[in-house]
Amino acid sequence: MSSEFIIRRMSIPHCARGPSRCEKCKATAQEKKIYLLKIYLQPGEVARPVIEVKRDGESHYYEYDAIKQFNTEAEAKEYAEKHNISDISL
């Protein structure tokens, strides 16, 4: 399965119901952290959350796994540089 790594500041939902229907999701939506995400370029056969990624001015939706959480923007940028990750949105 084809995949890429990106770095995003975001909140990860608690469950599939999302913040409009789940109090725990609503609480976690207030906390945005910086994550290394592995995005899957083709749909898989496992239930995963989905993220919107803009490429060449177009929106695409990809399944993802959160791989790592960063404590600071500097730590995220250093990791991105070391691992040749160019898609960063902080």
CSV table of N, CA and C in Angstrom, one decimal:
chain,number,residue,atom,x,y,z
A,1,MET,N,0.8,-1.2,0.0
A,1,MET,CA,0.0,0.0,0.0
A,1,MET,C,0.9,1.2,0.0
A,2,SER,N,0.6,2.2,-0.9
A,2,SER,CA,1.4,3.4,-1.0
A,2,SER,C,1.1,4.4,0.1
A,3,SER,N,2.1,5.0,0.7
A,3,SER,CA,1.9,5.9,1.8
A,3,SER,C,2.9,7.0,1.8
A,4,GLU,N,2.7,8.1,2.5
A,4,GLU,CA,3.6,9.2,2.7
A,4,GLU,C,3.5,9.6,4.1
A,5,PHE,N,4.4,10.5,4.5
A,5,PHE,CA,4.4,11.1,5.9
A,5,PHE,C,4.2,12.6,5.7
A,6,ILE,N,3.4,13.1,6.6
A,6,ILE,CA,3.1,14.5,6.7
A,6,ILE,C,3.2,14.9,8.2
A,7,ILE,N,3.3,16.2,8.4
A,7,ILE,CA,3.2,16.7,9.8
A,7,ILE,C,2.2,17.8,9.9
A,8,ARG,N,1.3,17.6,10.9
A,8,ARG,CA,0.1,18.5,11.1
A,8,ARG,C,-0.1,18.9,12.5
A,9,ARG,N,-0.5,20.2,12.7
A,9,ARG,CA,-1.0,20.6,14.1
A,9,ARG,C,-2.5,20.3,14.0
A,10,MET,N,-3.0,19.5,14.9
A,10,MET,CA,-4.4,19.1,14.8
A,10,MET,C,-4.9,18.4,16.1
A,11,SER,N,-6.1,18.1,16.2
A,11,SER,CA,-6.6,17.3,17.3
A,11,SER,C,-7.0,16.0,16.7
A,12,ILE,N,-6.8,14.9,17.4
A,12,ILE,CA,-7.2,13.6,16.9
A,12,ILE,C,-8.5,13.2,17.6
A,13,PRO,N,-9.5,12.8,16.9
A,13,PRO,CA,-10.8,12.5,17.5
A,13,PRO,C,-10.7,11.3,18.4
A,14,HIS,N,-11.6,11.3,19.4
A,14,HIS,CA,-11.7,10.2,20.4
A,14,HIS,C,-12.3,9.0,19.8
A,15,CYS,N,-13.4,9.2,18.9
A,15,CYS,CA,-14.1,8.1,18.3
A,15,CYS,C,-14.7,8.5,17.0
A,16,ALA,N,-15.4,7.6,16.3
A,16,ALA,CA,-15.9,7.9,15.0
A,16,ALA,C,-17.1,8.9,15.0
A,17,ARG,N,-17.7,9.1,16.2
A,17,ARG,CA,-18.9,10.0,16.2
A,17,ARG,C,-18.5,11.4,16.1
A,18,GLY,N,-17.3,11.8,16.5
A,18,GLY,CA,-16.9,13.2,16.3
A,18,GLY,C,-17.4,14.1,17.3
A,19,PRO,N,-16.8,15.4,17.3
A,19,PRO,CA,-17.1,16.3,18.4
A,19,PRO,C,-18.6,16.8,18.4
A,20,SER,N,-19.3,16.7,17.4
A,20,SER,CA,-20.7,17.1,17.4
A,20,SER,C,-21.6,16.2,18.1
A,21,ARG,N,-21.2,14.9,18.3
A,21,ARG,CA,-22.0,13.9,19.0
A,21,ARG,C,-21.3,13.2,20.2
A,22,CYS,N,-20.1,13.6,20.5
A,22,CYS,CA,-19.4,12.9,21.6
A,22,CYS,C,-18.7,14.0,22.4
A,23,GLU,N,-18.9,13.9,23.7
A,23,GLU,CA,-18.3,14.9,24.6
A,23,GLU,C,-16.8,14.8,24.7
A,24,LYS,N,-16.3,13.5,24.7
A,24,LYS,CA,-14.9,13.3,24.8
A,24,LYS,C,-14.2,13.9,23.5
A,25,CYS,N,-14.8,13.7,22.4
A,25,CYS,CA,-14.3,14.2,21.1
A,25,CYS,C,-14.3,15.7,21.2
A,26,LYS,N,-15.3,16.3,21.7
A,26,LYS,CA,-15.4,17.7,21.8
A,26,LYS,C,-14.3,18.3,22.7
A,27,ALA,N,-14.0,17.6,23.8
A,27,ALA,CA,-12.9,18.0,24.7
A,27,ALA,C,-11.5,17.9,24.0
A,28,THR,N,-11.3,16.8,23.3
A,28,THR,CA,-10.0,16.6,22.6
A,28,THR,C,-9.9,17.6,21.4
A,29,ALA,N,-11.0,18.0,20.8
A,29,ALA,CA,-10.9,19.0,19.7
A,29,ALA,C,-10.3,20.3,20.1
A,30,GLN,N,-10.4,20.6,21.4
A,30,GLN,CA,-9.9,21.9,21.9
A,30,GLN,C,-8.3,21.8,22.0
A,31,GLU,N,-7.8,20.6,22.1
A,31,GLU,CA,-6.3,20.5,22.3
A,31,GLU,C,-5.7,20.1,20.9
A,32,LYS,N,-5.0,21.1,20.3
A,32,LYS,CA,-4.3,20.8,19.1
A,32,LYS,C,-2.9,20.6,19.4
A,33,LYS,N,-2.4,19.4,18.9
A,33,LYS,CA,-1.0,19.0,19.1
A,33,LYS,C,-0.4,18.8,17.7
A,34,ILE,N,1.0,18.6,17.7
A,34,ILE,CA,1.7,18.4,16.4
A,34,ILE,C,2.0,16.9,16.3
A,35,TYR,N,1.5,16.3,15.1
A,35,TYR,CA,1.7,14.9,14.9
A,35,TYR,C,2.4,14.6,13.6
A,36,LEU,N,3.1,13.5,13.6
A,36,LEU,CA,3.6,12.9,12.4
A,36,LEU,C,2.5,11.9,11.9
A,37,LEU,N,2.0,12.1,10.7
A,37,LEU,CA,1.0,11.2,10.2
A,37,LEU,C,1.4,10.4,9.0
A,38,LYS,N,1.1,9.2,9.0
A,38,LYS,CA,1.3,8.3,7.8
A,38,LYS,C,0.0,8.3,7.1
A,39,ILE,N,0.0,8.9,5.9
A,39,ILE,CA,-1.3,8.9,5.1
A,39,ILE,C,-1.2,7.8,4.0
A,40,TYR,N,-2.3,7.2,3.8
A,40,TYR,CA,-2.4,6.1,2.8
A,40,TYR,C,-3.1,6.7,1.6
A,41,LEU,N,-2.4,6.5,0.5
A,41,LEU,CA,-2.8,7.1,-0.8
A,41,LEU,C,-3.9,6.4,-1.5
A,42,GLN,N,-4.2,5.1,-1.1
A,42,GLN,CA,-5.3,4.4,-1.6
A,42,GLN,C,-6.1,3.9,-0.3
A,43,PRO,N,-7.4,3.8,-0.5
A,43,PRO,CA,-8.2,3.3,0.6
A,43,PRO,C,-7.8,1.9,1.0
A,44,GLY,N,-7.8,1.6,2.3
A,44,GLY,CA,-7.4,0.3,2.8
A,44,GLY,C,-8.7,-0.5,3.3
A,45,GLU,N,-8.4,-1.6,3.9
A,45,GLU,CA,-9.5,-2.4,4.4
A,45,GLU,C,-9.6,-2.4,5.9
A,46,VAL,N,-9.0,-1.3,6.5
A,46,VAL,CA,-9.1,-1.1,8.0
A,46,VAL,C,-9.7,0.2,8.2
A,47,ALA,N,-10.6,0.3,9.3
A,47,ALA,CA,-11.2,1.6,9.6
A,47,ALA,C,-10.2,2.5,10.2
A,48,ARG,N,-10.0,3.7,9.6
A,48,ARG,CA,-9.1,4.7,10.0
A,48,ARG,C,-9.7,6.1,9.9
A,49,PRO,N,-9.2,7.1,10.7
A,49,PRO,CA,-9.7,8.4,10.5
A,49,PRO,C,-9.2,9.0,9.1
A,50,VAL,N,-9.9,10.0,8.6
A,50,VAL,CA,-9.5,10.6,7.3
A,50,VAL,C,-9.2,12.1,7.5
A,51,ILE,N,-8.2,12.5,6.7
A,51,ILE,CA,-7.7,13.9,6.8
A,51,ILE,C,-7.8,14.5,5.4
A,52,GLU,N,-8.1,15.8,5.3
A,52,GLU,CA,-8.1,16.5,4.1
A,52,GLU,C,-6.6,17.0,3.9
A,53,VAL,N,-6.1,16.8,2.7
A,53,VAL,CA,-4.7,17.2,2.3
A,53,VAL,C,-4.9,17.9,1.0
A,54,LYS,N,-4.3,19.2,0.9
A,54,LYS,CA,-4.4,19.9,-0.3
A,54,LYS,C,-3.1,19.7,-1.1
A,55,ARG,N,-3.3,19.3,-2.4
A,55,ARG,CA,-2.2,19.0,-3.3
A,55,ARG,C,-2.5,19.7,-4.6
A,56,ASP,N,-1.6,20.6,-5.0
A,56,ASP,CA,-1.7,21.3,-6.3
A,56,ASP,C,-3.1,22.1,-6.3
A,57,GLY,N,-3.5,22.6,-5.2
A,57,GLY,CA,-4.7,23.4,-5.2
A,57,GLY,C,-6.0,22.6,-5.1
A,58,GLU,N,-5.9,21.3,-5.0
A,58,GLU,CA,-7.0,20.4,-4.9
A,58,GLU,C,-7.1,19.7,-3.6
A,59,SER,N,-8.3,19.5,-3.1
A,59,SER,CA,-8.4,18.8,-1.8
A,59,SER,C,-8.5,17.3,-2.1
A,60,HIS,N,-7.8,16.5,-1.3
A,60,HIS,CA,-7.9,15.0,-1.3
A,60,HIS,C,-8.1,14.6,0.1
A,61,TYR,N,-8.7,13.5,0.2
A,61,TYR,CA,-9.0,12.9,1.6
A,61,TYR,C,-8.3,11.5,1.6
A,62,TYR,N,-7.5,11.4,2.7
A,62,TYR,CA,-6.7,10.2,2.9
A,62,TYR,C,-6.9,9.6,4.3
A,63,GLU,N,-6.9,8.3,4.4
A,63,GLU,CA,-6.8,7.7,5.7
A,63,GLU,C,-5.5,7.9,6.3
A,64,TYR,N,-5.4,7.9,7.6
A,64,TYR,CA,-4.1,8.2,8.3
A,64,TYR,C,-4.0,7.4,9.6
A,65,ASP,N,-2.7,7.3,10.0
A,65,ASP,CA,-2.4,6.8,11.3
A,65,ASP,C,-1.5,7.8,11.9
A,66,ALA,N,-1.7,8.2,13.2
A,66,ALA,CA,-0.8,9.1,13.9
A,66,ALA,C,0.4,8.2,14.4
A,67,ILE,N,1.6,8.6,14.0
A,67,ILE,CA,2.8,7.8,14.3
A,67,ILE,C,3.5,8.4,15.5
A,68,LYS,N,3.6,9.7,15.6
A,68,LYS,CA,4.4,10.3,16.6
A,68,LYS,C,3.8,11.7,17.0
A,69,GLN,N,4.0,12.1,18.2
A,69,GLN,CA,3.6,13.4,18.7
A,69,GLN,C,4.8,14.2,19.0
A,70,PHE,N,4.8,15.4,18.6
A,70,PHE,CA,6.0,16.3,18.9
A,70,PHE,C,5.6,17.3,20.0
A,71,ASN,N,6.6,17.6,20.8
A,71,ASN,CA,6.3,18.6,21.9
A,71,ASN,C,6.4,20.0,21.5
A,72,THR,N,7.2,20.3,20.5
A,72,THR,CA,7.4,21.7,20.0
A,72,THR,C,7.5,21.7,18.5
A,73,GLU,N,7.2,23.0,18.0
A,73,GLU,CA,7.4,23.2,16.5
A,73,GLU,C,8.8,22.9,16.1
A,74,ALA,N,9.8,23.3,16.9
A,74,ALA,CA,11.2,23.1,16.5
A,74,ALA,C,11.5,21.6,16.4
A,75,GLU,N,11.0,20.8,17.3
A,75,GLU,CA,11.2,19.4,17.3
A,75,GLU,C,10.6,18.8,16.0
A,76,ALA,N,9.4,19.2,15.6
A,76,ALA,CA,8.7,18.8,14.4
A,76,ALA,C,9.5,19.2,13.1
A,77,LYS,N,10.0,20.4,13.1
A,77,LYS,CA,10.7,20.9,11.9
A,77,LYS,C,12.1,20.2,11.8
A,78,GLU,N,12.7,19.9,12.9
A,78,GLU,CA,14.0,19.2,12.9
A,78,GLU,C,13.8,17.7,12.4
A,79,TYR,N,12.7,17.1,12.9
A,79,TYR,CA,12.4,15.7,12.4
A,79,TYR,C,12.1,15.7,10.9
A,80,ALA,N,11.3,16.7,10.4
A,80,ALA,CA,11.0,16.8,9.0
A,80,ALA,C,12.2,17.0,8.2
A,81,GLU,N,13.1,17.8,8.6
A,81,GLU,CA,14.4,18.1,7.8
A,81,GLU,C,15.2,16.8,7.8
A,82,LYS,N,15.3,16.1,8.9
A,82,LYS,CA,16.1,14.9,9.0
A,82,LYS,C,15.6,13.8,8.1
A,83,HIS,N,14.2,13.7,8.0
A,83,HIS,CA,13.6,12.6,7.3
A,83,HIS,C,13.0,13.1,6.0
A,84,ASN,N,13.4,14.2,5.5
A,84,ASN,CA,12.9,14.7,4.1
A,84,ASN,C,11.4,14.8,4.0
A,85,ILE,N,10.7,15.3,5.0
A,85,ILE,CA,9.3,15.5,5.0
A,85,ILE,C,9.0,17.0,4.6
A,86,SER,N,8.4,17.2,3.5
A,86,SER,CA,8.2,18.6,3.0
A,86,SER,C,6.8,19.1,3.3
A,87,ASP,N,5.8,18.2,3.5
A,87,ASP,CA,4.5,18.6,3.7
A,87,ASP,C,4.2,18.8,5.2
A,88,ILE,N,4.4,20.1,5.7
A,88,ILE,CA,4.3,20.4,7.1
A,88,ILE,C,3.3,21.6,7.2
A,89,SER,N,2.3,21.4,8.1
A,89,SER,CA,1.4,22.5,8.4
A,89,SER,C,1.3,22.7,9.9
A,90,LEU,N,1.9,23.7,10.4
A,90,LEU,CA,1.9,24.0,11.8
A,90,LEU,C,1.1,25.2,12.1
